[in-house]
mmCIF file of C-alpha atoms in Angstrom:
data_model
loop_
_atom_site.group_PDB
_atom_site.id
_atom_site.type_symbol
_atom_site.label_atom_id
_atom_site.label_comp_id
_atom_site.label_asym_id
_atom_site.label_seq_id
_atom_site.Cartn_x
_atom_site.Cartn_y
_atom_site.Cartn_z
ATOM 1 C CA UNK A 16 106.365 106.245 112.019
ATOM 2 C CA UNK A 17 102.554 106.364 112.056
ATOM 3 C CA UNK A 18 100.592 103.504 111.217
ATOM 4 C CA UNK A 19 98.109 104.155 108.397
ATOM 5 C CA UNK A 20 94.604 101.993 108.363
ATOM 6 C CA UNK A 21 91.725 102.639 106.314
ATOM 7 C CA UNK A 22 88.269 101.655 107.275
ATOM 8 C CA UNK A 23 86.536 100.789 104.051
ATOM 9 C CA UNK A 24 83.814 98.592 102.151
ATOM 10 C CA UNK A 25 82.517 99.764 98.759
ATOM 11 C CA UNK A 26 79.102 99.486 99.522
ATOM 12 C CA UNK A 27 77.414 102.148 102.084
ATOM 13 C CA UNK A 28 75.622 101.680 105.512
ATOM 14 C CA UNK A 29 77.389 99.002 106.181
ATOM 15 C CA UNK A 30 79.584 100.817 109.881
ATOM 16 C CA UNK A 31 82.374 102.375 108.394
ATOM 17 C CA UNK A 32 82.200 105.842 110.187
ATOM 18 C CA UNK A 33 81.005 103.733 113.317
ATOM 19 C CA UNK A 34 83.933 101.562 113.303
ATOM 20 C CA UNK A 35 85.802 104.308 112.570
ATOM 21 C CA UNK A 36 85.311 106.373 115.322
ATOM 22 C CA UNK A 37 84.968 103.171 117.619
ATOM 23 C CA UNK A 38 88.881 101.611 116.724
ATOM 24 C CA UNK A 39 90.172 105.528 116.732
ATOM 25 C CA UNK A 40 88.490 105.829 120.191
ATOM 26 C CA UNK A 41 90.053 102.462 120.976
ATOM 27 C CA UNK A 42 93.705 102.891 120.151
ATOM 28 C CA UNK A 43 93.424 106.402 122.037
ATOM 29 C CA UNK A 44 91.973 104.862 125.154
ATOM 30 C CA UNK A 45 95.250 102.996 124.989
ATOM 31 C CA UNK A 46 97.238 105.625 125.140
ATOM 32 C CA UNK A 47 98.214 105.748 121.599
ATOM 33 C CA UNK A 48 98.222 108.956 120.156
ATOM 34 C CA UNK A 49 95.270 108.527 117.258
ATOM 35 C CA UNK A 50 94.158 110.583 114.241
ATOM 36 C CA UNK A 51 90.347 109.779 112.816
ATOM 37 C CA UNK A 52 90.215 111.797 108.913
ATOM 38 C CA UNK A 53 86.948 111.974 107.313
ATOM 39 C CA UNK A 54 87.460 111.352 103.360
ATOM 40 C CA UNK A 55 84.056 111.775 102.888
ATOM 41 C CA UNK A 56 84.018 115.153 101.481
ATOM 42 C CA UNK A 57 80.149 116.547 100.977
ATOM 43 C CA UNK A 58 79.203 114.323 102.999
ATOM 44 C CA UNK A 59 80.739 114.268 106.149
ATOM 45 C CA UNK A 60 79.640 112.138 109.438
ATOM 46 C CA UNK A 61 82.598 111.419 111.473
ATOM 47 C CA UNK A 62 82.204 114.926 113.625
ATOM 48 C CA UNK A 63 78.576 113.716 114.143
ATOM 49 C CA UNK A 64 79.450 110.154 115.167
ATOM 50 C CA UNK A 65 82.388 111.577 117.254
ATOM 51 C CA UNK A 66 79.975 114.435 118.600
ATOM 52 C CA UNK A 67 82.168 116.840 117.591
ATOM 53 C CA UNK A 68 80.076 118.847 115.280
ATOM 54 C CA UNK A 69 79.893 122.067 116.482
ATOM 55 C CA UNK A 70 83.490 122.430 117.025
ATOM 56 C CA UNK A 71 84.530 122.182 113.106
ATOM 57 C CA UNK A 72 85.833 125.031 112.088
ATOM 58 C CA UNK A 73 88.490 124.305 109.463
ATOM 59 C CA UNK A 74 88.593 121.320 107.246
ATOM 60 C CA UNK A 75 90.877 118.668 105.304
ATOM 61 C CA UNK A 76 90.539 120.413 102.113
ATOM 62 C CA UNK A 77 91.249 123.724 103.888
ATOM 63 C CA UNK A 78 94.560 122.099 105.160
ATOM 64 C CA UNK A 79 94.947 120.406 101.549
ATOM 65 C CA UNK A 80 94.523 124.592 100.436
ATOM 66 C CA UNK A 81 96.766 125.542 102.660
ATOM 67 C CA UNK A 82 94.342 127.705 103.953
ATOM 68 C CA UNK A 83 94.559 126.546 107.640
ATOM 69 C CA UNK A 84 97.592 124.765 109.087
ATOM 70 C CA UNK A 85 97.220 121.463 110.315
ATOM 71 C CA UNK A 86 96.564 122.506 113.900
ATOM 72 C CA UNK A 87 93.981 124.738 113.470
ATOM 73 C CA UNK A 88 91.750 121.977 111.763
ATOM 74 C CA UNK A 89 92.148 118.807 114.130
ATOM 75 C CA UNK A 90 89.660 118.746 117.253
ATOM 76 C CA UNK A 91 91.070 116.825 120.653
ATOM 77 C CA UNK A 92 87.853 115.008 121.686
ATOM 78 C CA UNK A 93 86.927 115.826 125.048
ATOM 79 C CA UNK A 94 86.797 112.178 126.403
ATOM 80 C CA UNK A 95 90.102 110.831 125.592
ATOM 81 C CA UNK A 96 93.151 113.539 125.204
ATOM 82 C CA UNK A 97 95.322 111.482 122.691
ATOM 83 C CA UNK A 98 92.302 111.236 120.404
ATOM 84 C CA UNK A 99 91.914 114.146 117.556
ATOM 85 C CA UNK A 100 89.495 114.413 114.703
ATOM 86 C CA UNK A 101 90.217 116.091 111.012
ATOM 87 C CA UNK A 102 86.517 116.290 109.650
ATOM 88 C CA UNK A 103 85.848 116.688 106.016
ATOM 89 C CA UNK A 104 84.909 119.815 104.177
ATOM 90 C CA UNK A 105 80.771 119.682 103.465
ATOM 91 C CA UNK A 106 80.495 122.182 100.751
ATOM 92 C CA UNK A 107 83.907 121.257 98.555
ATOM 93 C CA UNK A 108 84.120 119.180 95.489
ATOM 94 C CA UNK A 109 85.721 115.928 96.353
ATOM 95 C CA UNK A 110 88.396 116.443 93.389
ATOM 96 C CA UNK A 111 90.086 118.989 95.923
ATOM 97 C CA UNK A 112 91.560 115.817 97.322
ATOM 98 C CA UNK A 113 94.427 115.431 95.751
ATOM 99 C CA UNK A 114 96.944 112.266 96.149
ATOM 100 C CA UNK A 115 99.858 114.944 96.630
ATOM 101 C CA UNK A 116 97.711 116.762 98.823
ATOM 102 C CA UNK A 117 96.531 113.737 101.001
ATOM 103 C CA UNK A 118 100.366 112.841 101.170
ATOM 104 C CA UNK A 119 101.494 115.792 102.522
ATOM 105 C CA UNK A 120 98.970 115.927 105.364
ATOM 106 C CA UNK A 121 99.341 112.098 105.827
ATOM 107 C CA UNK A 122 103.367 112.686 106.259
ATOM 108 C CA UNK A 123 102.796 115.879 108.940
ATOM 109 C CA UNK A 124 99.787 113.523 110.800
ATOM 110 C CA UNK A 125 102.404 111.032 110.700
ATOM 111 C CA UNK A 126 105.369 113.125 112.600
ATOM 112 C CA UNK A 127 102.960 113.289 115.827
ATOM 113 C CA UNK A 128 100.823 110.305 115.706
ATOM 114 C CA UNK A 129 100.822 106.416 116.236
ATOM 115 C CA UNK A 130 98.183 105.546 114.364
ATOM 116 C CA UNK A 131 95.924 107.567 111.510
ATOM 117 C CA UNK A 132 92.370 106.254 110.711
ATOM 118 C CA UNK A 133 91.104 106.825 107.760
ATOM 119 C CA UNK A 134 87.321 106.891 107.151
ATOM 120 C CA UNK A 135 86.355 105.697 103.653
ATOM 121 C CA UNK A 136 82.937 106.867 101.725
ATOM 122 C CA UNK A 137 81.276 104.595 99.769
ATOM 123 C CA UNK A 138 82.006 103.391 96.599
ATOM 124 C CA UNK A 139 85.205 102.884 94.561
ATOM 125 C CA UNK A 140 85.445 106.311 93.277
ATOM 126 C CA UNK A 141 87.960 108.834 93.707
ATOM 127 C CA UNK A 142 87.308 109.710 97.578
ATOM 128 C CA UNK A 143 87.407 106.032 98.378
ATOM 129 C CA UNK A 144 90.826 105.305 96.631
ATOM 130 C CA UNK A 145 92.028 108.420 98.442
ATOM 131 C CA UNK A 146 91.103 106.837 101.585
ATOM 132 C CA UNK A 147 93.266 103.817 100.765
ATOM 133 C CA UNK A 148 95.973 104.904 98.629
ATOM 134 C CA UNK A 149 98.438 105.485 101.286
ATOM 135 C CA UNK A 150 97.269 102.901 103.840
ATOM 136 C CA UNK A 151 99.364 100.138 105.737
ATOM 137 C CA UNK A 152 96.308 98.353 107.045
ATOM 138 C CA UNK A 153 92.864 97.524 106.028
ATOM 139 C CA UNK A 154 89.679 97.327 107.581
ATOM 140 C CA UNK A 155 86.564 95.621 105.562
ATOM 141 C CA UNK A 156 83.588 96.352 107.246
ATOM 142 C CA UNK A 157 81.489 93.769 105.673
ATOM 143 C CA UNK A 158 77.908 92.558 106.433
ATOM 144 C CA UNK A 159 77.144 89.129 106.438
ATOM 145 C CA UNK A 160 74.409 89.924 103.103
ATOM 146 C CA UNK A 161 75.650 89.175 99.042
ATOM 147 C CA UNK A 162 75.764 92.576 98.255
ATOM 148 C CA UNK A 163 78.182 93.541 100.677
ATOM 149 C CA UNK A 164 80.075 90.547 100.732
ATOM 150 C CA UNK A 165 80.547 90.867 96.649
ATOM 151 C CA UNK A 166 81.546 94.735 97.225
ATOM 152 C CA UNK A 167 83.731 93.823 100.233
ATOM 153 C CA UNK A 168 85.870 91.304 97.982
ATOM 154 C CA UNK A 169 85.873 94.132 94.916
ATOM 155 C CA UNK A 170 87.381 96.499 97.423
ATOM 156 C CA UNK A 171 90.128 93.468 98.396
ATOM 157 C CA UNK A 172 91.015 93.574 94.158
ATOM 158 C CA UNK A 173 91.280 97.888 94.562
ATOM 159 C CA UNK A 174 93.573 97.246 97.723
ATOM 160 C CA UNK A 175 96.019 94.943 96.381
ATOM 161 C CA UNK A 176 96.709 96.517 92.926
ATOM 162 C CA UNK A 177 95.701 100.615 93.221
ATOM 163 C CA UNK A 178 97.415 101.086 96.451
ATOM 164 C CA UNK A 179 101.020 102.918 97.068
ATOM 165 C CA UNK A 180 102.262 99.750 98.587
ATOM 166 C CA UNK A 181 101.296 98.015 95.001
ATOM 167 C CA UNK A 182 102.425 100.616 93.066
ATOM 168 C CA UNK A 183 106.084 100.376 94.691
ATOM 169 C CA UNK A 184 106.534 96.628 95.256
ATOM 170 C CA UNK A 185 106.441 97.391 98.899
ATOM 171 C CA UNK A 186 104.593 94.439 100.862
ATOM 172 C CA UNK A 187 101.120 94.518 100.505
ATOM 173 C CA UNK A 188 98.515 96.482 102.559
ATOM 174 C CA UNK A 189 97.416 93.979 105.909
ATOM 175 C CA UNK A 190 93.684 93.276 105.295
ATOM 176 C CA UNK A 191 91.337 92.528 107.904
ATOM 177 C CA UNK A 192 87.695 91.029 108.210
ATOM 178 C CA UNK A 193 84.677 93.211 110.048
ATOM 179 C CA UNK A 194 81.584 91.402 110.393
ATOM 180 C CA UNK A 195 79.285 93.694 111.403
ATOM 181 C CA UNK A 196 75.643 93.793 111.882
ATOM 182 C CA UNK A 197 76.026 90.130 113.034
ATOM 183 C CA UNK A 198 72.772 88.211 114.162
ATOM 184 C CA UNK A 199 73.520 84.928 115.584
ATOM 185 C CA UNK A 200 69.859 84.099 115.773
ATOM 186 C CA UNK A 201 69.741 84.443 112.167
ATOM 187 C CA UNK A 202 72.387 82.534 111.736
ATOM 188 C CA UNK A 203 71.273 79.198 113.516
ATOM 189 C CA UNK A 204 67.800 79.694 111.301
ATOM 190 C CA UNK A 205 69.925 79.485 108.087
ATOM 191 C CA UNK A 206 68.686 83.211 107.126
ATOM 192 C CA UNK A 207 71.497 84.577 107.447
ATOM 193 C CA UNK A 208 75.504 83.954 106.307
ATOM 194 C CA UNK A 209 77.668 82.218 108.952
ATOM 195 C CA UNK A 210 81.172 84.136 110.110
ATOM 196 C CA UNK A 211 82.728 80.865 109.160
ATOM 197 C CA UNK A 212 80.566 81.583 105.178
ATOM 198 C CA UNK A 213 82.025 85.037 104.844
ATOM 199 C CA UNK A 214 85.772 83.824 105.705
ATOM 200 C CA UNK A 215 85.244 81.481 103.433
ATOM 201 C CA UNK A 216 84.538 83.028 100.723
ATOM 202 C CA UNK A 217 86.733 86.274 101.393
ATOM 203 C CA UNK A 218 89.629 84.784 103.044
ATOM 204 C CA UNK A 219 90.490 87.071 105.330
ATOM 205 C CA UNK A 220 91.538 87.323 108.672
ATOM 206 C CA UNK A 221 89.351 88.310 111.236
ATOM 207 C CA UNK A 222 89.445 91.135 113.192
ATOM 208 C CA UNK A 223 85.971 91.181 114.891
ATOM 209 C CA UNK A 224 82.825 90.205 114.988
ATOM 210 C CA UNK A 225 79.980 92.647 115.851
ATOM 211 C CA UNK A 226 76.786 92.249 116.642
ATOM 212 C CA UNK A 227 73.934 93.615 115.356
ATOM 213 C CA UNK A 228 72.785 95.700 118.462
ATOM 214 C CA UNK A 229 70.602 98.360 120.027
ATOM 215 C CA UNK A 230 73.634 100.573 121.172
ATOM 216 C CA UNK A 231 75.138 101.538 117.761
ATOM 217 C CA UNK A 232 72.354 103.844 116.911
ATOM 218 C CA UNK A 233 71.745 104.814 120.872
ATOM 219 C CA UNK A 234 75.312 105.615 121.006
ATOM 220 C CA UNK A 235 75.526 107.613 117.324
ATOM 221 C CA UNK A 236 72.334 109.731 118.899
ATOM 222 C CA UNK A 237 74.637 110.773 121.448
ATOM 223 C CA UNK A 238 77.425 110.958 119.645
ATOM 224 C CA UNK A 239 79.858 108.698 121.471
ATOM 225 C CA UNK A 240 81.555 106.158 119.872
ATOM 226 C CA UNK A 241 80.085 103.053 120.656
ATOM 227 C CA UNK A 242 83.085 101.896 122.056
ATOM 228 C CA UNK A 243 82.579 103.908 125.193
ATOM 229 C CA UNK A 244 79.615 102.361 125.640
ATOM 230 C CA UNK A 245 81.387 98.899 127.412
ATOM 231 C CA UNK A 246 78.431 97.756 128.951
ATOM 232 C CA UNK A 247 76.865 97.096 125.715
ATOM 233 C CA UNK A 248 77.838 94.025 123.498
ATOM 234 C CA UNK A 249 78.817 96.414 120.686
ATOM 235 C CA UNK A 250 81.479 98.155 122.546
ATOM 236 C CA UNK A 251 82.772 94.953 123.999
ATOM 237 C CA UNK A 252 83.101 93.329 121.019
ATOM 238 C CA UNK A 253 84.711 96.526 119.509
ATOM 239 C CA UNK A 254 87.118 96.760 121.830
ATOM 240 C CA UNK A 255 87.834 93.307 121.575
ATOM 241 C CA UNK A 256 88.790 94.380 118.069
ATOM 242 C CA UNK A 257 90.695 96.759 118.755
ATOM 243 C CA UNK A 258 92.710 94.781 121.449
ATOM 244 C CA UNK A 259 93.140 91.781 118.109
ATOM 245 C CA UNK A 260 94.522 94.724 115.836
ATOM 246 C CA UNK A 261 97.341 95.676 118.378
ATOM 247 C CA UNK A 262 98.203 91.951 118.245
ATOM 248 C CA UNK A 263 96.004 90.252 121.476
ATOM 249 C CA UNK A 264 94.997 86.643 121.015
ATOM 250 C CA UNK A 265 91.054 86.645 121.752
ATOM 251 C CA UNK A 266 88.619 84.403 121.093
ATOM 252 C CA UNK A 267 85.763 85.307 119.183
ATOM 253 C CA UNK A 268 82.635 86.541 121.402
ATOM 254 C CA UNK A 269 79.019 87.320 121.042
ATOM 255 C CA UNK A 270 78.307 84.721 117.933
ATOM 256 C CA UNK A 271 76.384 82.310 119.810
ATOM 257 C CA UNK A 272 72.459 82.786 120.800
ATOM 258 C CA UNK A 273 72.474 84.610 123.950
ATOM 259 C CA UNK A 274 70.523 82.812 126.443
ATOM 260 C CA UNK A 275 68.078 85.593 128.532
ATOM 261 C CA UNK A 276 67.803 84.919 132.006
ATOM 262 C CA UNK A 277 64.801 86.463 133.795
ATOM 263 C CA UNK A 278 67.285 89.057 135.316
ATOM 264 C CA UNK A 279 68.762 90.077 132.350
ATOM 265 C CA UNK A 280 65.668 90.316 130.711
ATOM 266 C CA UNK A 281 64.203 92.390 133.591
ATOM 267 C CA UNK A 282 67.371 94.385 133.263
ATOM 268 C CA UNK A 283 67.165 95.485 129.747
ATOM 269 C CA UNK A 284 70.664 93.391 129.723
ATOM 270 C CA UNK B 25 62.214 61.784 96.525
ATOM 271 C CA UNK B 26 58.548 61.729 98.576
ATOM 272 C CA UNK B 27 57.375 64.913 99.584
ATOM 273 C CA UNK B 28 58.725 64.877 103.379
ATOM 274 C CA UNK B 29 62.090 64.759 101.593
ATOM 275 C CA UNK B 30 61.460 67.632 99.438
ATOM 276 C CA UNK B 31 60.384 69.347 102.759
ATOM 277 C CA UNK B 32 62.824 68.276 104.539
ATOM 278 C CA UNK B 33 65.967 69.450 102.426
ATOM 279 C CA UNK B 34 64.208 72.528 101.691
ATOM 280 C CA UNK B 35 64.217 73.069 105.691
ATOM 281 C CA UNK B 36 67.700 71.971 105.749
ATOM 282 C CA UNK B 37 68.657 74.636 103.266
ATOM 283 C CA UNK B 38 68.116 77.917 104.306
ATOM 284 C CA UNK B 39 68.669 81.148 102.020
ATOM 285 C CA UNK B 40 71.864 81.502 103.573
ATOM 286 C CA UNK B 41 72.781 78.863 101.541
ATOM 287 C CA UNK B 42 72.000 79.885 98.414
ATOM 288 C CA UNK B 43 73.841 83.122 99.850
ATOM 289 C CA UNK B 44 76.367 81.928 99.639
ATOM 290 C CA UNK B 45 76.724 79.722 96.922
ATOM 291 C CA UNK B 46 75.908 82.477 94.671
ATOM 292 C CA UNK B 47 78.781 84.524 96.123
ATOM 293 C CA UNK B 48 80.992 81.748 95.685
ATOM 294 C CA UNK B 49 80.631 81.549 92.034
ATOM 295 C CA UNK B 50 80.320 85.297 91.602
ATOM 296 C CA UNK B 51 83.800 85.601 93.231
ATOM 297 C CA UNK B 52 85.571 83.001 92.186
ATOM 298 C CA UNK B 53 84.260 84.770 88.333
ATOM 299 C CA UNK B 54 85.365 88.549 89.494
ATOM 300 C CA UNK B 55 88.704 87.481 90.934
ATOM 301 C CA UNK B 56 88.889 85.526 87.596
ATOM 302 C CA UNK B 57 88.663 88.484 85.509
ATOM 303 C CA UNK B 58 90.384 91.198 87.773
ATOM 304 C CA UNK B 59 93.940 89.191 87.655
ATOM 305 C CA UNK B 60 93.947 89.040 84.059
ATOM 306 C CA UNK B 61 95.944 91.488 81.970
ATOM 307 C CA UNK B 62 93.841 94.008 80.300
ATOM 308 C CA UNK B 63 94.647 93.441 76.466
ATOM 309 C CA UNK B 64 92.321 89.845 76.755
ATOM 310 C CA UNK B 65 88.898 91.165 75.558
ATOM 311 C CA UNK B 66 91.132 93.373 72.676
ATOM 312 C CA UNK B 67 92.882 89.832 71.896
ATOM 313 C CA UNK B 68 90.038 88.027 71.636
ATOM 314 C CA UNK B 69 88.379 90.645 69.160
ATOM 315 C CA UNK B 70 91.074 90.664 66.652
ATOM 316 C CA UNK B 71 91.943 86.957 67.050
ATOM 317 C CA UNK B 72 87.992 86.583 65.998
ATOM 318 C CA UNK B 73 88.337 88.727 63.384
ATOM 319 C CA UNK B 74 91.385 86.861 61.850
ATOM 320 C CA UNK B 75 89.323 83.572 62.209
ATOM 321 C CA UNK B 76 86.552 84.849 60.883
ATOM 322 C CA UNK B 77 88.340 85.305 57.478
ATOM 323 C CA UNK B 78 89.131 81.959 57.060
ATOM 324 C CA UNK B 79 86.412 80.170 58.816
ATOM 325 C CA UNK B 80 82.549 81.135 59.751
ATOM 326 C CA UNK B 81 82.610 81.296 63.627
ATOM 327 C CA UNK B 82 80.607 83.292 65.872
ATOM 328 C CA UNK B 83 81.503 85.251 68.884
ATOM 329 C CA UNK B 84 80.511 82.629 71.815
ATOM 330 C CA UNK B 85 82.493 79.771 69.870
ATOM 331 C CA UNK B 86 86.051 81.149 70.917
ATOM 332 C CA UNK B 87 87.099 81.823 74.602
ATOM 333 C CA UNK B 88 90.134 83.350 75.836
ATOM 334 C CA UNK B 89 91.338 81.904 79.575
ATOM 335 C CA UNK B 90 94.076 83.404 81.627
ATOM 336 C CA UNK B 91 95.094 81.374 84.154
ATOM 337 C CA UNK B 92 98.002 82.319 86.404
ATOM 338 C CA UNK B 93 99.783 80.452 89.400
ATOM 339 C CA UNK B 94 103.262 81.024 90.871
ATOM 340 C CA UNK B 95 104.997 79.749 88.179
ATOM 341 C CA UNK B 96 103.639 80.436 85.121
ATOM 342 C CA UNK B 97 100.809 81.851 82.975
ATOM 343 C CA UNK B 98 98.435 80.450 80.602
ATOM 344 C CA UNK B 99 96.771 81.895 78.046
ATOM 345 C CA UNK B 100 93.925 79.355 76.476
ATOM 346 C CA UNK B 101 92.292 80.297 73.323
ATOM 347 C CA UNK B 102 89.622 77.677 72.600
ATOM 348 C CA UNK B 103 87.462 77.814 69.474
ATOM 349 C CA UNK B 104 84.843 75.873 68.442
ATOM 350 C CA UNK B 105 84.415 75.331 64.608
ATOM 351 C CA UNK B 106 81.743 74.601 62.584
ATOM 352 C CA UNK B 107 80.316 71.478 61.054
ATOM 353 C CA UNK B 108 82.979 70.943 57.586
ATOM 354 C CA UNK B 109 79.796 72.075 55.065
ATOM 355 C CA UNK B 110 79.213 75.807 57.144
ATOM 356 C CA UNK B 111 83.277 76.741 56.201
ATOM 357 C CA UNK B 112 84.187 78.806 53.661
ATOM 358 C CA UNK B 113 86.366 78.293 50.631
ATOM 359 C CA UNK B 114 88.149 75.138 50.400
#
């Protein structure tokens, strides 16, 4: 039995696709078999992030159509064999995604996988509840700023009564915390909300905390998840995440002021 | 309060505090109104209008609460009427 997560947050720009392709990358290095879908049809940035764009040839509405089969559409990244990608279709309507269609591919994706990551657009509307509908985990990516706090805890409300689990008694969809964009500098000014301020006020558990950091978009220009890059605070503290998802006890790292020492400085570190 | 206080505290006080006392409110008012069943703002239309046959209210003088814990649910209608002379009939 796969394990279903969706990576969501209602409002945009906030690391969805970048956490995306970071956990996927994550629970593949691991040597679980992993499956990263793009729901955002029209607009489509996984293969990008992934850097697996010239290699789409079929789609998840084609496989919806039943115009390709299932194996025709995924792509096995090049890195990491147990990691595949299903990108979205750019030119479709996002209505082709249907909740019987989703299902279906869900169920096969679910016969040869561990785990299935599901990449959420924006918003509440009918890609984003597609995304979550038949999830078993959540991931809020949430930065620590009132807009996407407020659309963070909205998306909690969609999760616990629009879901599948909700809509059959099962037990409720496991939601976790993402604080990305994190500046710990900030933080001690009083400029910016606390990890402790967003808990708070969300109450969730937290899966990670990532700081705001040079390597996302250095990593995204070459597409490789940032993940891979494990020199980089980023991709330690994703990884981190990653190891706290598949049940690891770790503290927290990377939300204190970094002191620079003249090497590290001279280093770039 | 001198002015080094009303420096001080401002200091003290960052905009991440306002941050997120705004949020708190805001939340604690959306998770408010997302638990509650979806008849209320229907309820508290044609419980006005009822009212509003007998006595002279307004809209913002009657409030509808749902309230909800493990054991039971509340449903709080609160209306505010007017001074005796402003009612009708009688």
């Amino acid at each position: 039995m796969a394990r279903t997560i969706v990576i969501t947050s209602g409002k945009g720009g906030v690391g969805k696709t970048t956490t995306s392709a970071a956990l996927a990358m994550g629970l593949a290095q691991r040597g679980h078999r992993t499956v990263v879908i793009d729901f955002d049809v029209g607009l489509r940035n996984l293969d990008l992030i992934m850097g697996c764009e010239r290699r789409v040839v079929y789609d998840f509405i084609n496989v919806i159509n039943g115009e390709s089969n299932i194996n025709q559409a995924l792509i096995r990244d090049k890195r990491c064999d147990s990691l595949y990608v299903l990108p979205a279709s750019q030119t479709r309507d996002k209505d082709a995604l249907t909740k019987e269609g989703v299902g279906k591919v869900l169920e096969d994706l679910g016969k040869s996988f561990d785990y299935i990551v599901c990449d959420s657009p924006a918003g509440i509307e009918h890609g984003a509840h597609m995304a979550m509908y038949y999830a078993d985990d959540a991931v809020v990516v949430t930065n620590p700023e009132v807009s996407s706090v407020r659309d963070s805890d909205r998306m909690l409300g969609i999760l616990s009564s629009k879901s599948r689990r909700a809509e059959q008694n099962q037990p409720p969809i496991r939601e976790y915390l993402l604080l990305t964009r994190y500046s710990p500098e900030r933080v001690a000014k009083g400029e910016m909300l606390s990890v402790g301020d967003v808990r708070e006020i969300l109450s969730l558990d937290l899966l990670g905390v990532i700081p705001e950091s040079k390597a996302v978009l250095t990593a995204s220009n070459s597409g490789v998840p940032v993940i891979m890059d494990q020199e980089s605070d980023a991709g330690q503290a994703y990884s981190d995440a990653v190891a706290r998802y598949l049940g690891e006890d770790l503290p927290h790292r990377f939300l204190e002021i970094k002191k620079k020492g003249f090497f590290s400085r001279m280093l770039g570190g | 309060m001198g002015l080094l206080d009303l420096f001080r505290s401002h200091r003290n006080k960052g905009t991440a505090a306002i941050a997120k006392e705004r949020l708190q409110i805001l939340v604690a008012h959306d998770r408010a109104t997302r638990n509650q069943p979806s008849y209320l703002p229907q309820l508290q239309r044609e419980l006005l209008e009822v009212i509003r046959k007998y006595v002279d209210v307004d809209m913002n003088s009657i409030s509808v609460n749902y309230e909800q814990d493990e054991t039971r649910e509340v449903l709080e209608l609160n209306i505010v009427l007017p001074e005796v002379a402003a009612s009708k009939g009688s």
